[in-house]
Amino acid sequence: MAQPPRRPRTLQDARTEAEAAFKKTTAKPVEAPVAKAAVPGVRELVSLRIDQDVLEYFQQDGPGWQDRMNDALRKAAGK
């Protein structure tokens, strides 16, 4: 089977190839986002919706309920 005749290169083909090559060499490489290192002892303020009975359970022993809840969550997270 005979090969079809090749198309002659046009200015548009050369321009497209040149633009693609330029874009490839000038594009910044995609960098992975830098993960923040967890600083021990630093806490972050968050808003959390929990059931009333869970909140009452942690508050029933008085002050320090947030620390107790944090400890329970840390244990559940396996840390």
mmCIF file of N, CA, C and O in Angstrom:
data_model
loop_
_atom_site.group_PDB
_atom_site.id
_atom_site.type_symbol
_atom_site.label_atom_id
_atom_site.label_comp_id
_atom_site.label_asym_id
_atom_site.label_seq_id
_atom_site.Cartn_x
_atom_site.Cartn_y
_atom_site.Cartn_z
ATOM 1 N N MET A 1 0.847 -1.177 0.000
ATOM 2 C CA MET A 1 0.000 0.000 0.000
ATOM 3 C C MET A 1 0.888 1.235 0.000
ATOM 4 O O MET A 1 1.830 1.337 0.775
ATOM 5 N N ALA A 2 0.580 2.158 -0.831
ATOM 6 C CA ALA A 2 1.403 3.351 -0.999
ATOM 7 C C ALA A 2 1.158 4.332 0.138
ATOM 8 O O ALA A 2 0.048 4.463 0.630
ATOM 9 N N GLN A 3 2.224 4.985 0.536
ATOM 10 C CA GLN A 3 2.130 6.003 1.577
ATOM 11 C C GLN A 3 1.490 7.260 0.997
ATOM 12 O O GLN A 3 1.815 7.661 -0.119
ATOM 13 N N PRO A 4 0.584 7.886 1.735
ATOM 14 C CA PRO A 4 0.019 9.141 1.225
ATOM 15 C C PRO A 4 1.119 10.206 1.202
ATOM 16 O O PRO A 4 2.052 10.168 2.004
ATOM 17 N N PRO A 5 1.043 11.140 0.299
ATOM 18 C CA PRO A 5 2.084 12.172 0.233
ATOM 19 C C PRO A 5 2.090 13.011 1.510
ATOM 20 O O PRO A 5 1.045 13.281 2.105
ATOM 21 N N ARG A 6 3.295 13.372 1.955
ATOM 22 C CA ARG A 6 3.429 14.192 3.162
ATOM 23 C C ARG A 6 3.042 15.627 2.848
ATOM 24 O O ARG A 6 3.335 16.137 1.775
ATOM 25 N N ARG A 7 2.401 16.228 3.808
ATOM 26 C CA ARG A 7 2.053 17.634 3.636
ATOM 27 C C ARG A 7 3.305 18.479 3.818
ATOM 28 O O ARG A 7 4.108 18.214 4.722
ATOM 29 N N PRO A 8 3.470 19.479 3.040
ATOM 30 C CA PRO A 8 4.620 20.366 3.274
ATOM 31 C C PRO A 8 4.406 21.148 4.565
ATOM 32 O O PRO A 8 3.282 21.452 4.959
ATOM 33 N N ARG A 9 5.504 21.413 5.268
ATOM 34 C CA ARG A 9 5.413 22.190 6.509
ATOM 35 C C ARG A 9 5.015 23.615 6.177
ATOM 36 O O ARG A 9 5.484 24.195 5.215
ATOM 37 N N THR A 10 4.144 24.138 7.008
ATOM 38 C CA THR A 10 3.714 25.518 6.802
ATOM 39 C C THR A 10 4.215 26.374 7.940
ATOM 40 O O THR A 10 4.686 25.866 8.959
ATOM 41 N N LEU A 11 4.105 27.647 7.778
ATOM 42 C CA LEU A 11 4.520 28.571 8.825
ATOM 43 C C LEU A 11 3.713 28.336 10.094
ATOM 44 O O LEU A 11 4.243 28.389 11.192
ATOM 45 N N GLN A 12 2.442 28.011 9.952
ATOM 46 C CA GLN A 12 1.587 27.778 11.118
ATOM 47 C C GLN A 12 2.090 26.574 11.908
ATOM 48 O O GLN A 12 2.105 26.595 13.132
ATOM 49 N N ASP A 13 2.514 25.495 11.220
ATOM 50 C CA ASP A 13 3.030 24.321 11.916
ATOM 51 C C ASP A 13 4.289 24.670 12.699
ATOM 52 O O ASP A 13 4.460 24.278 13.843
ATOM 53 N N ALA A 14 5.181 25.403 12.082
ATOM 54 C CA ALA A 14 6.433 25.796 12.736
ATOM 55 C C ALA A 14 6.154 26.688 13.939
ATOM 56 O O ALA A 14 6.768 26.536 14.997
ATOM 57 N N ARG A 15 5.227 27.612 13.783
ATOM 58 C CA ARG A 15 4.893 28.515 14.884
ATOM 59 C C ARG A 15 4.293 27.735 16.054
ATOM 60 O O ARG A 15 4.646 27.945 17.211
ATOM 61 N N THR A 16 3.386 26.804 15.755
ATOM 62 C CA THR A 16 2.758 25.999 16.795
ATOM 63 C C THR A 16 3.811 25.183 17.547
ATOM 64 O O THR A 16 3.799 25.107 18.775
ATOM 65 N N GLU A 17 4.730 24.570 16.809
ATOM 66 C CA GLU A 17 5.788 23.784 17.439
ATOM 67 C C GLU A 17 6.701 24.663 18.286
ATOM 68 O O GLU A 17 7.100 24.291 19.385
ATOM 69 N N ALA A 18 7.039 25.844 17.791
ATOM 70 C CA ALA A 18 7.900 26.762 18.537
ATOM 71 C C ALA A 18 7.213 27.241 19.812
ATOM 72 O O ALA A 18 7.834 27.314 20.876
ATOM 73 N N GLU A 19 5.947 27.558 19.729
ATOM 74 C CA GLU A 19 5.214 27.996 20.922
ATOM 75 C C GLU A 19 5.118 26.873 21.946
ATOM 76 O O GLU A 19 5.268 27.111 23.147
ATOM 77 N N ALA A 20 4.891 25.649 21.493
ATOM 78 C CA ALA A 20 4.823 24.510 22.413
ATOM 79 C C ALA A 20 6.175 24.286 23.094
ATOM 80 O O ALA A 20 6.246 24.037 24.300
ATOM 81 N N ALA A 21 7.266 24.388 22.328
ATOM 82 C CA ALA A 21 8.601 24.205 22.899
ATOM 83 C C ALA A 21 8.913 25.317 23.898
ATOM 84 O O ALA A 21 9.471 25.065 24.975
ATOM 85 N N PHE A 22 8.548 26.554 23.568
ATOM 86 C CA PHE A 22 8.786 27.680 24.473
ATOM 87 C C PHE A 22 7.999 27.521 25.766
ATOM 88 O O PHE A 22 8.509 27.727 26.856
ATOM 89 N N LYS A 23 6.740 27.115 25.624
ATOM 90 C CA LYS A 23 5.897 26.940 26.793
ATOM 91 C C LYS A 23 6.440 25.840 27.693
ATOM 92 O O LYS A 23 6.440 25.961 28.917
ATOM 93 N N LYS A 24 6.939 24.761 27.091
ATOM 94 C CA LYS A 24 7.466 23.639 27.866
ATOM 95 C C LYS A 24 8.703 24.067 28.671
ATOM 96 O O LYS A 24 8.863 23.681 29.818
ATOM 97 N N THR A 25 9.574 24.892 28.070
ATOM 98 C CA THR A 25 10.806 25.279 28.757
ATOM 99 C C THR A 25 10.612 26.426 29.734
ATOM 100 O O THR A 25 11.413 26.586 30.650
ATOM 101 N N THR A 26 9.573 27.217 29.567
ATOM 102 C CA THR A 26 9.383 28.358 30.459
ATOM 103 C C THR A 26 8.347 28.125 31.538
ATOM 104 O O THR A 26 8.229 28.927 32.463
ATOM 105 N N ALA A 27 7.604 27.036 31.451
ATOM 106 C CA ALA A 27 6.575 26.764 32.461
ATOM 107 C C ALA A 27 7.232 26.353 33.771
ATOM 108 O O ALA A 27 8.197 25.594 33.788
ATOM 109 N N LYS A 28 6.734 26.883 34.856
ATOM 110 C CA LYS A 28 7.249 26.513 36.171
ATOM 111 C C LYS A 28 6.768 25.115 36.520
ATOM 112 O O LYS A 28 5.607 24.788 36.295
ATOM 113 N N PRO A 29 7.649 24.295 37.081
ATOM 114 C CA PRO A 29 7.206 22.957 37.481
ATOM 115 C C PRO A 29 6.212 23.056 38.634
ATOM 116 O O PRO A 29 6.324 23.932 39.495
ATOM 117 N N VAL A 30 5.256 22.172 38.632
ATOM 118 C CA VAL A 30 4.245 22.161 39.678
ATOM 119 C C VAL A 30 4.878 21.593 40.940
ATOM 120 O O VAL A 30 5.424 20.495 40.936
ATOM 121 N N GLU A 31 4.834 22.366 41.997
ATOM 122 C CA GLU A 31 5.410 21.928 43.259
ATOM 123 C C GLU A 31 4.305 21.457 44.191
ATOM 124 O O GLU A 31 3.230 22.045 44.236
ATOM 125 N N ALA A 32 4.605 20.404 44.915
ATOM 126 C CA ALA A 32 3.646 19.900 45.889
ATOM 127 C C ALA A 32 3.522 20.921 47.020
ATOM 128 O O ALA A 32 4.501 21.556 47.414
ATOM 129 N N PRO A 33 2.315 21.107 47.549
ATOM 130 C CA PRO A 33 2.161 22.063 48.648
ATOM 131 C C PRO A 33 2.967 21.608 49.862
ATOM 132 O O PRO A 33 3.051 20.414 50.154
ATOM 133 N N VAL A 34 3.572 22.567 50.509
ATOM 134 C CA VAL A 34 4.388 22.273 51.679
ATOM 135 C C VAL A 34 3.470 21.996 52.864
ATOM 136 O O VAL A 34 2.601 22.805 53.195
ATOM 137 N N ALA A 35 3.654 20.837 53.461
ATOM 138 C CA ALA A 35 2.836 20.474 54.617
ATOM 139 C C ALA A 35 3.350 21.217 55.843
ATOM 140 O O ALA A 35 4.556 21.288 56.078
ATOM 141 N N LYS A 36 2.436 21.783 56.598
ATOM 142 C CA LYS A 36 2.826 22.479 57.813
ATOM 143 C C LYS A 36 3.231 21.458 58.863
ATOM 144 O O LYS A 36 2.545 20.462 59.068
ATOM 145 N N ALA A 37 4.340 21.730 59.493
ATOM 146 C CA ALA A 37 4.780 20.850 60.573
ATOM 147 C C ALA A 37 3.964 21.182 61.822
ATOM 148 O O ALA A 37 3.780 22.346 62.170
ATOM 149 N N ALA A 38 3.468 20.154 62.466
ATOM 150 C CA ALA A 38 2.692 20.358 63.683
ATOM 151 C C ALA A 38 3.636 20.720 64.816
ATOM 152 O O ALA A 38 4.598 20.011 65.091
ATOM 153 N N VAL A 39 3.380 21.835 65.441
ATOM 154 C CA VAL A 39 4.189 22.279 66.560
ATOM 155 C C VAL A 39 3.548 21.743 67.835
ATOM 156 O O VAL A 39 2.369 22.000 68.089
ATOM 157 N N PRO A 40 4.299 20.968 68.615
ATOM 158 C CA PRO A 40 3.713 20.415 69.845
ATOM 159 C C PRO A 40 3.249 21.512 70.788
ATOM 160 O O PRO A 40 3.921 22.521 70.974
ATOM 161 N N GLY A 41 2.086 21.311 71.360
ATOM 162 C CA GLY A 41 1.573 22.251 72.347
ATOM 163 C C GLY A 41 0.819 23.437 71.778
ATOM 164 O O GLY A 41 0.282 24.233 72.529
ATOM 165 N N VAL A 42 0.793 23.583 70.458
ATOM 166 C CA VAL A 42 0.077 24.703 69.844
ATOM 167 C C VAL A 42 -1.310 24.215 69.461
ATOM 168 O O VAL A 42 -1.468 23.176 68.834
ATOM 169 N N ARG A 43 -2.301 24.953 69.847
ATOM 170 C CA ARG A 43 -3.680 24.562 69.561
ATOM 171 C C ARG A 43 -4.287 25.522 68.565
ATOM 172 O O ARG A 43 -3.894 26.667 68.447
ATOM 173 N N GLU A 44 -5.279 25.014 67.871
ATOM 174 C CA GLU A 44 -5.957 25.809 66.863
ATOM 175 C C GLU A 44 -7.426 25.937 67.234
ATOM 176 O O GLU A 44 -8.065 24.965 67.640
ATOM 177 N N LEU A 45 -7.948 27.130 67.101
ATOM 178 C CA LEU A 45 -9.350 27.389 67.408
ATOM 179 C C LEU A 45 -10.209 26.892 66.255
ATOM 180 O O LEU A 45 -9.992 27.248 65.100
ATOM 181 N N VAL A 46 -11.178 26.018 66.563
ATOM 182 C CA VAL A 46 -12.073 25.475 65.546
ATOM 183 C C VAL A 46 -13.511 25.559 66.044
ATOM 184 O O VAL A 46 -13.766 25.691 67.234
ATOM 185 N N SER A 47 -14.427 25.468 65.113
ATOM 186 C CA SER A 47 -15.843 25.384 65.445
ATOM 187 C C SER A 47 -16.262 23.958 65.156
ATOM 188 O O SER A 47 -16.010 23.437 64.076
ATOM 189 N N LEU A 48 -16.918 23.328 66.128
ATOM 190 C CA LEU A 48 -17.252 21.912 66.010
ATOM 191 C C LEU A 48 -18.676 21.685 66.484
ATOM 192 O O LEU A 48 -19.061 22.155 67.554
ATOM 193 N N ARG A 49 -19.444 20.960 65.708
ATOM 194 C CA ARG A 49 -20.814 20.633 66.102
ATOM 195 C C ARG A 49 -20.812 19.218 66.656
ATOM 196 O O ARG A 49 -20.434 18.278 65.970
ATOM 197 N N ILE A 50 -21.213 19.084 67.917
ATOM 198 C CA ILE A 50 -21.298 17.768 68.550
ATOM 199 C C ILE A 50 -22.656 17.648 69.230
ATOM 200 O O ILE A 50 -23.316 18.649 69.524
ATOM 201 N N ASP A 51 -23.033 16.416 69.491
ATOM 202 C CA ASP A 51 -24.321 16.183 70.150
ATOM 203 C C ASP A 51 -24.294 16.716 71.584
ATOM 204 O O ASP A 51 -23.252 16.717 72.248
ATOM 205 N N GLN A 52 -25.452 17.161 72.055
ATOM 206 C CA GLN A 52 -25.572 17.743 73.391
ATOM 207 C C GLN A 52 -25.135 16.761 74.473
ATOM 208 O O GLN A 52 -24.449 17.135 75.418
ATOM 209 N N ASP A 53 -25.516 15.478 74.339
ATOM 210 C CA ASP A 53 -25.159 14.505 75.373
ATOM 211 C C ASP A 53 -23.648 14.270 75.442
ATOM 212 O O ASP A 53 -23.097 14.054 76.526
ATOM 213 N N VAL A 54 -22.960 14.365 74.313
ATOM 214 C CA VAL A 54 -21.503 14.224 74.308
ATOM 215 C C VAL A 54 -20.869 15.419 75.018
ATOM 216 O O VAL A 54 -19.958 15.261 75.849
ATOM 217 N N LEU A 55 -21.369 16.604 74.729
ATOM 218 C CA LEU A 55 -20.859 17.804 75.384
ATOM 219 C C LEU A 55 -21.087 17.736 76.890
ATOM 220 O O LEU A 55 -20.176 18.022 77.679
ATOM 221 N N GLU A 56 -22.268 17.333 77.310
ATOM 222 C CA GLU A 56 -22.567 17.222 78.741
ATOM 223 C C GLU A 56 -21.665 16.198 79.425
ATOM 224 O O GLU A 56 -21.242 16.393 80.558
ATOM 225 N N TYR A 57 -21.345 15.109 78.718
ATOM 226 C CA TYR A 57 -20.465 14.082 79.282
ATOM 227 C C TYR A 57 -19.104 14.675 79.629
ATOM 228 O O TYR A 57 -18.569 14.429 80.714
ATOM 229 N N PHE A 58 -18.539 15.452 78.720
ATOM 230 C CA PHE A 58 -17.218 16.021 78.977
ATOM 231 C C PHE A 58 -17.274 17.188 79.962
ATOM 232 O O PHE A 58 -16.308 17.448 80.676
ATOM 233 N N GLN A 59 -18.386 17.902 80.017
ATOM 234 C CA GLN A 59 -18.501 19.042 80.922
ATOM 235 C C GLN A 59 -18.906 18.645 82.338
ATOM 236 O O GLN A 59 -18.778 19.457 83.248
ATOM 237 N N GLN A 60 -19.359 17.431 82.547
ATOM 238 C CA GLN A 60 -19.887 17.044 83.869
ATOM 239 C C GLN A 60 -18.829 17.088 84.977
ATOM 240 O O GLN A 60 -19.179 17.250 86.143
ATOM 241 N N ASP A 61 -17.549 16.955 84.657
ATOM 242 C CA ASP A 61 -16.505 17.007 85.677
ATOM 243 C C ASP A 61 -15.941 18.408 85.877
ATOM 244 O O ASP A 61 -14.950 18.580 86.580
ATOM 245 N N GLY A 62 -16.566 19.409 85.240
ATOM 246 C CA GLY A 62 -16.165 20.794 85.461
ATOM 247 C C GLY A 62 -15.079 21.276 84.518
ATOM 248 O O GLY A 62 -14.918 20.745 83.417
ATOM 249 N N PRO A 63 -14.346 22.303 84.957
ATOM 250 C CA PRO A 63 -13.315 22.896 84.096
ATOM 251 C C PRO A 63 -12.318 21.846 83.609
ATOM 252 O O PRO A 63 -12.048 20.859 84.290
ATOM 253 N N GLY A 64 -11.781 22.102 82.416
ATOM 254 C CA GLY A 64 -10.842 21.171 81.815
ATOM 255 C C GLY A 64 -11.502 20.221 80.837
ATOM 256 O O GLY A 64 -10.872 19.300 80.322
ATOM 257 N N TRP A 65 -12.792 20.451 80.556
ATOM 258 C CA TRP A 65 -13.528 19.544 79.672
ATOM 259 C C TRP A 65 -12.965 19.554 78.257
ATOM 260 O O TRP A 65 -12.968 18.541 77.574
ATOM 261 N N GLN A 66 -12.436 20.703 77.816
ATOM 262 C CA GLN A 66 -11.862 20.776 76.470
ATOM 263 C C GLN A 66 -10.587 19.931 76.385
ATOM 264 O O GLN A 66 -10.342 19.262 75.379
ATOM 265 N N ASP A 67 -9.795 19.954 77.458
ATOM 266 C CA ASP A 67 -8.590 19.117 77.484
ATOM 267 C C ASP A 67 -8.966 17.637 77.478
ATOM 268 O O ASP A 67 -8.329 16.827 76.796
ATOM 269 N N ARG A 68 -9.997 17.271 78.238
ATOM 270 C CA ARG A 68 -10.448 15.876 78.260
ATOM 271 C C ARG A 68 -10.974 15.442 76.896
ATOM 272 O O ARG A 68 -10.706 14.334 76.431
ATOM 273 N N MET A 69 -11.702 16.334 76.233
ATOM 274 C CA MET A 69 -12.208 16.021 74.903
ATOM 275 C C MET A 69 -11.048 15.887 73.921
ATOM 276 O O MET A 69 -11.024 14.971 73.082
ATOM 277 N N ASN A 70 -10.061 16.761 74.031
ATOM 278 C CA ASN A 70 -8.891 16.684 73.161
ATOM 279 C C ASN A 70 -8.150 15.366 73.373
ATOM 280 O O ASN A 70 -7.721 14.726 72.412
ATOM 281 N N ASP A 71 -8.008 14.952 74.628
ATOM 282 C CA ASP A 71 -7.336 13.680 74.926
ATOM 283 C C ASP A 71 -8.102 12.506 74.333
ATOM 284 O O ASP A 71 -7.495 11.572 73.784
ATOM 285 N N ALA A 72 -9.426 12.530 74.424
ATOM 286 C CA ALA A 72 -10.236 11.458 73.869
ATOM 287 C C ALA A 72 -10.120 11.414 72.339
ATOM 288 O O ALA A 72 -10.016 10.334 71.748
ATOM 289 N N LEU A 73 -10.107 12.572 71.711
ATOM 290 C CA LEU A 73 -9.962 12.620 70.267
ATOM 291 C C LEU A 73 -8.567 12.166 69.832
ATOM 292 O O LEU A 73 -8.414 11.475 68.824
ATOM 293 N N ARG A 74 -7.565 12.542 70.604
ATOM 294 C CA ARG A 74 -6.190 12.119 70.305
ATOM 295 C C ARG A 74 -6.092 10.601 70.394
ATOM 296 O O ARG A 74 -5.490 9.946 69.546
ATOM 297 N N LYS A 75 -6.711 10.013 71.427
ATOM 298 C CA LYS A 75 -6.689 8.563 71.605
ATOM 299 C C LYS A 75 -7.434 7.885 70.440
ATOM 300 O O LYS A 75 -6.970 6.878 69.911
ATOM 301 N N ALA A 76 -8.573 8.452 70.027
ATOM 302 C CA ALA A 76 -9.333 7.882 68.925
ATOM 303 C C ALA A 76 -8.552 7.980 67.606
ATOM 304 O O ALA A 76 -8.693 7.120 66.729
ATOM 305 N N ALA A 77 -7.711 9.009 67.475
ATOM 306 C CA ALA A 77 -6.909 9.177 66.279
ATOM 307 C C ALA A 77 -5.671 8.290 66.275
ATOM 308 O O ALA A 77 -4.937 8.237 65.303
ATOM 309 N N GLY A 78 -5.433 7.619 67.410
ATOM 310 C CA GLY A 78 -4.290 6.719 67.500
ATOM 311 C C GLY A 78 -2.979 7.434 67.747
ATOM 312 O O GLY A 78 -1.923 6.950 67.382
ATOM 313 N N LYS A 79 -3.047 8.570 68.409
ATOM 314 C CA LYS A 79 -1.813 9.335 68.681
ATOM 315 C C LYS A 79 -1.524 9.378 70.147
ATOM 316 O O LYS A 79 -2.324 9.292 70.978
#
